[in-house]
mmCIF file with all atom_site columns, C-alpha atoms in Angstrom:
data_model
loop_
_atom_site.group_PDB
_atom_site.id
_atom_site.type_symbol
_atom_site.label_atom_id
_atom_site.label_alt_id
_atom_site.label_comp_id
_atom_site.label_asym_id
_atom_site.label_entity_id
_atom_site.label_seq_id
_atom_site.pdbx_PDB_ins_code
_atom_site.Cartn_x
_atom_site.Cartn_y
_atom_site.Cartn_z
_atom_site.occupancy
_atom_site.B_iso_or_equiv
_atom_site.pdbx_formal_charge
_atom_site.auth_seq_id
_atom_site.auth_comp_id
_atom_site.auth_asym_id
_atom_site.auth_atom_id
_atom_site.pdbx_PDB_model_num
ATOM 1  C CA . UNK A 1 1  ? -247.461 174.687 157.482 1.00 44.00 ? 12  UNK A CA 1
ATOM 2  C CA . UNK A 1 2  ? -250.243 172.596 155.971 1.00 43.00 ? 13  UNK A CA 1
ATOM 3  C CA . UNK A 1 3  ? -249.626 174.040 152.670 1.00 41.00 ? 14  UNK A CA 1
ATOM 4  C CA . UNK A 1 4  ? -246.292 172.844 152.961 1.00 43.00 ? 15  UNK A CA 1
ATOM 5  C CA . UNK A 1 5  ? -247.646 169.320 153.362 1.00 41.00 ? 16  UNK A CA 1
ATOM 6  C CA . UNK A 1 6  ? -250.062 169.652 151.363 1.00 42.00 ? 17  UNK A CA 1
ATOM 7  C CA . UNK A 1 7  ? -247.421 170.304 148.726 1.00 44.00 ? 18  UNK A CA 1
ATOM 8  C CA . UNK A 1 8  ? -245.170 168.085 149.486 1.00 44.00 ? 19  UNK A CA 1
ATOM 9  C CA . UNK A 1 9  ? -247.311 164.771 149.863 1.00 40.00 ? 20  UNK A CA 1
ATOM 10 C CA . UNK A 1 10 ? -246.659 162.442 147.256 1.00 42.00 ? 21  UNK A CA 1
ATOM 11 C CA . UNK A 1 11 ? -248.704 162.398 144.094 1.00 39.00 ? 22  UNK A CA 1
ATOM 12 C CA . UNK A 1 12 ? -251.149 159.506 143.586 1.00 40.00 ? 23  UNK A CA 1
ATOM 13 C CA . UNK A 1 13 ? -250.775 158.250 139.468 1.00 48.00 ? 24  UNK A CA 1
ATOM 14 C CA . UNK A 1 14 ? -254.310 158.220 137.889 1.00 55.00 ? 25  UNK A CA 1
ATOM 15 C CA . UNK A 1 15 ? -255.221 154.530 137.184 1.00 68.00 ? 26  UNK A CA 1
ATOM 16 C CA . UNK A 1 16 ? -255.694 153.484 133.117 1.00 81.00 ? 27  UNK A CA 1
ATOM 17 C CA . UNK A 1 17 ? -258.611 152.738 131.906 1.00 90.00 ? 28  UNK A CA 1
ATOM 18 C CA . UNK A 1 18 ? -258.951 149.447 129.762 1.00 96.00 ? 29  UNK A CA 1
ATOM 19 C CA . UNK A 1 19 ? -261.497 148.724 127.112 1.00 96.00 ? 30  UNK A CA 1
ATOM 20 C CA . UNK A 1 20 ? -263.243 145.372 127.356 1.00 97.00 ? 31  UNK A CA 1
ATOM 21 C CA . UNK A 1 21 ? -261.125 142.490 126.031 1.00 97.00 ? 32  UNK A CA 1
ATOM 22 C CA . UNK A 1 22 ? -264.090 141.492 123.711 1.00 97.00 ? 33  UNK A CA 1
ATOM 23 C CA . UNK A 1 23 ? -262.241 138.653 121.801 1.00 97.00 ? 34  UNK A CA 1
ATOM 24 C CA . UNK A 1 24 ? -259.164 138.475 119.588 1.00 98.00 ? 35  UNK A CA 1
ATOM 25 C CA . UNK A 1 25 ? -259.829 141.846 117.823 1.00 99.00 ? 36  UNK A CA 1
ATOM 26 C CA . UNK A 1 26 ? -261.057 144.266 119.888 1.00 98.00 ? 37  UNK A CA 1
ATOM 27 C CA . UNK A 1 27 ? -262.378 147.374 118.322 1.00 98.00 ? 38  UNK A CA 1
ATOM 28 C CA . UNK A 1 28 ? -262.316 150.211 121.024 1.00 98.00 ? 39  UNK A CA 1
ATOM 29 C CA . UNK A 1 29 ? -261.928 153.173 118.251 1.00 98.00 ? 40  UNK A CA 1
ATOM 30 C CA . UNK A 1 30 ? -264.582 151.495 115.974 1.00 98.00 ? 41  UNK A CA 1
ATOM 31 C CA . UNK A 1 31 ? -262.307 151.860 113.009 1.00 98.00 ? 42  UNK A CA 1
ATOM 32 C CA . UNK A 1 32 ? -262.567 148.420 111.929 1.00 98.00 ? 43  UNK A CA 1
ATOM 33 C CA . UNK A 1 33 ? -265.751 147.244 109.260 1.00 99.00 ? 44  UNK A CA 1
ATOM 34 C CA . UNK A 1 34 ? -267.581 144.037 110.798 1.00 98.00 ? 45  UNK A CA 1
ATOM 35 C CA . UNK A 1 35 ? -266.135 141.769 107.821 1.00 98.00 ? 46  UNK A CA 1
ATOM 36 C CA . UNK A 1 36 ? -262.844 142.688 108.332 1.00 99.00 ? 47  UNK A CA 1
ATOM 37 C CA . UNK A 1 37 ? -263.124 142.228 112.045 1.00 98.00 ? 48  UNK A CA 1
ATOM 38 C CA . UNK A 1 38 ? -264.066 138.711 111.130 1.00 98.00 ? 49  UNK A CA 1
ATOM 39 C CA . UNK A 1 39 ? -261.322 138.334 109.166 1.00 99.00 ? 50  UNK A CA 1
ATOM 40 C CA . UNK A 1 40 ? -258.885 138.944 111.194 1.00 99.00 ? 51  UNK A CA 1
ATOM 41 C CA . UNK A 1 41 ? -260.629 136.836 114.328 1.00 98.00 ? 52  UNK A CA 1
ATOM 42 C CA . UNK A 1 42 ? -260.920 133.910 112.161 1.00 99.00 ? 53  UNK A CA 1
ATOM 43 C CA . UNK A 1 43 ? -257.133 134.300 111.287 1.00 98.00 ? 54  UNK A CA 1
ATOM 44 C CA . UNK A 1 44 ? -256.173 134.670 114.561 1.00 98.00 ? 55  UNK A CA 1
ATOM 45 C CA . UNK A 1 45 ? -258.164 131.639 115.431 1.00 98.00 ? 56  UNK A CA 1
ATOM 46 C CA . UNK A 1 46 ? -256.094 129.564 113.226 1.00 98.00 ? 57  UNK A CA 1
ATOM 47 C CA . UNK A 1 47 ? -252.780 131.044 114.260 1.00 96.00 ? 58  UNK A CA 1
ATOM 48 C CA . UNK A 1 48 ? -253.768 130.332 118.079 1.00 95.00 ? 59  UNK A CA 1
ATOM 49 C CA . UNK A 1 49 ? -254.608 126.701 116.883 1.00 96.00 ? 60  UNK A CA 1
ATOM 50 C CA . UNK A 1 50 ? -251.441 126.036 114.858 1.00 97.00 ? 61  UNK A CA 1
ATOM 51 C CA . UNK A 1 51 ? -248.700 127.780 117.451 1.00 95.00 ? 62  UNK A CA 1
ATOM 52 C CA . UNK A 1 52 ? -250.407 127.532 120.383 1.00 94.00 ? 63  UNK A CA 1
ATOM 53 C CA . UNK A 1 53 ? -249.342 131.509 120.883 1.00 94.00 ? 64  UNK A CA 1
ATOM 54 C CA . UNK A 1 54 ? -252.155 134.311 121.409 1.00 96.00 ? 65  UNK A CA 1
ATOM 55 C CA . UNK A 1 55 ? -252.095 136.834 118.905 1.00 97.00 ? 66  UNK A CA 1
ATOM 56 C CA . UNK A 1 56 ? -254.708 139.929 119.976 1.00 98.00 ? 67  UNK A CA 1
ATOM 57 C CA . UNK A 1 57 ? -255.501 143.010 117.916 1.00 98.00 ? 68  UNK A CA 1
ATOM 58 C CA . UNK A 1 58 ? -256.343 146.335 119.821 1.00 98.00 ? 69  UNK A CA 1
ATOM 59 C CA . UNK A 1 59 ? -257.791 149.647 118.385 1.00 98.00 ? 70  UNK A CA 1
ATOM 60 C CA . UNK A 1 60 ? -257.365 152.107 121.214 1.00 97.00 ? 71  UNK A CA 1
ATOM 61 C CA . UNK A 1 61 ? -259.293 155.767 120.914 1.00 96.00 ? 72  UNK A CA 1
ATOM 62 C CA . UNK A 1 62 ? -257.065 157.184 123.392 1.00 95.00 ? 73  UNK A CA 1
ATOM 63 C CA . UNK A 1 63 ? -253.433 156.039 125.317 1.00 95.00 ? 74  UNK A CA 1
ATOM 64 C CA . UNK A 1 64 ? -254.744 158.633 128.192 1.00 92.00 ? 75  UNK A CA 1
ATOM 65 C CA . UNK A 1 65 ? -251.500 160.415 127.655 1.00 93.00 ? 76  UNK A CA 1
ATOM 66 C CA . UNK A 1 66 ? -249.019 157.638 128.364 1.00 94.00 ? 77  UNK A CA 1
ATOM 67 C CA . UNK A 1 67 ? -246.257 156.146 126.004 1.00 95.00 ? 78  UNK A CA 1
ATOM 68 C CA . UNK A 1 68 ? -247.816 153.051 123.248 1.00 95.00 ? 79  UNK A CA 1
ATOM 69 C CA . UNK A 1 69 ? -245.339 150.999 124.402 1.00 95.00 ? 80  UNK A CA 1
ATOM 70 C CA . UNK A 1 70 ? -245.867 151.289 128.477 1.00 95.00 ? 81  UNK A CA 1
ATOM 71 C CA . UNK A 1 71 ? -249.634 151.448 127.473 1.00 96.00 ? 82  UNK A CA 1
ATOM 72 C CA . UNK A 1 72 ? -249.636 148.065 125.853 1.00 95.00 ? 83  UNK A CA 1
ATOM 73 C CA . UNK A 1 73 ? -247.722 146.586 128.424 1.00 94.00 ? 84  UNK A CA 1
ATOM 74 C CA . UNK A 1 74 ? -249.659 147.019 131.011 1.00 95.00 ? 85  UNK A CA 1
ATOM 75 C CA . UNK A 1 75 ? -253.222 146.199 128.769 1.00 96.00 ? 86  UNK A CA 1
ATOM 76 C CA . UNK A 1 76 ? -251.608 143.025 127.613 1.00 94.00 ? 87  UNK A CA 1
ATOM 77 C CA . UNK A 1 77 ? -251.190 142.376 131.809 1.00 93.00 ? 88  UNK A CA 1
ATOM 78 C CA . UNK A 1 78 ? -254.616 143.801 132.468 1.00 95.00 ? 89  UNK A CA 1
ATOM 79 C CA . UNK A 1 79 ? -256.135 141.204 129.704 1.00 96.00 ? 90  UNK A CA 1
ATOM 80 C CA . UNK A 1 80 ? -253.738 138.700 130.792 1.00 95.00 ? 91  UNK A CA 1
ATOM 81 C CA . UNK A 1 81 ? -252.934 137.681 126.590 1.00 94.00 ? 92  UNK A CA 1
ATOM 82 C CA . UNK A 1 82 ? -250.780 134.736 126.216 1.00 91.00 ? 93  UNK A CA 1
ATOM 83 C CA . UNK A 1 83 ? -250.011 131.778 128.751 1.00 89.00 ? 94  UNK A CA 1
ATOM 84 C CA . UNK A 1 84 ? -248.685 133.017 132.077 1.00 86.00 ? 95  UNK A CA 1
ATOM 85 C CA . UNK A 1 85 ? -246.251 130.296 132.203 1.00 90.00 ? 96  UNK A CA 1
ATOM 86 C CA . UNK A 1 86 ? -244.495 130.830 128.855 1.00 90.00 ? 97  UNK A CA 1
ATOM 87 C CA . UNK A 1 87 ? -245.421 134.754 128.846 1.00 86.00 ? 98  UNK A CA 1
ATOM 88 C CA . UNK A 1 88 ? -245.888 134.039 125.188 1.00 89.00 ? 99  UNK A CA 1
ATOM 89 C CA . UNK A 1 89 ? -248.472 136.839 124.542 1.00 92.00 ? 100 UNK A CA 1
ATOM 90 C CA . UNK A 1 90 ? -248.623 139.381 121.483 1.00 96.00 ? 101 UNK A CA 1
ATOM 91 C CA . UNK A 1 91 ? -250.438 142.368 121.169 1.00 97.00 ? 102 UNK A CA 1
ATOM 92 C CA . UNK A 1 92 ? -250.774 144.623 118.003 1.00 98.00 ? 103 UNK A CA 1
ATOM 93 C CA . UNK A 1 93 ? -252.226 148.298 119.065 1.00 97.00 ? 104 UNK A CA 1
ATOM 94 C CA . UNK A 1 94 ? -253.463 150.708 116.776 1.00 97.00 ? 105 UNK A CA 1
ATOM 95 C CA . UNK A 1 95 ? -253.927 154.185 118.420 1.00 95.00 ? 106 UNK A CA 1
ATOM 96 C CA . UNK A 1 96 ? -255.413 156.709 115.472 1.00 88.00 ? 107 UNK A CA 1
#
């Protein structure tokens, strides 16, 4: 009988784990050189200032198994990227 339960309970899902949001490129694979990292921050600075729109640049070692798309979802949530009120908030993920 308890194996029965025990079998039948419902399955907990596994919670994500995030990387740091460390600024507008962050480099959780450590595939990007330093001078191209600030590069691309300094670019994104001046998007940010000119549209007003948050632009943030992910390298991810691992999606832990779940689909890019689902994954980046729920980091650009976790992160909170863009303004809440216009949910205006981009992010580019690079998974190698």
């Amino acid at each position: 009988m308890l194996l029965a339960l025990f079998l039948h309970a419902p399955q907990t899902a596994s919670a994500q784990d995030f990387p740091a949001l460390t600024g507008r490129v962050t480099d959780a694979a450590g595939i990007i050189p330093a001078d191209v990292e600030a590069r691309l921050t300094g670019k994104l600075e001046a998007l940010e200032t000119e549209s007003h729109r948050q632009l943030v640049i992910a390298t991810i070692p691992s999606l832990q198994g779940y689909d890019i798309a689902d994954y980046g979802y729920r980091l650009g949530r976790e992160w909170g990227i863009g303004d809440k009120n216009r949910n205006d908030g981009a992010l580019l993920i690079v998974a190698p």
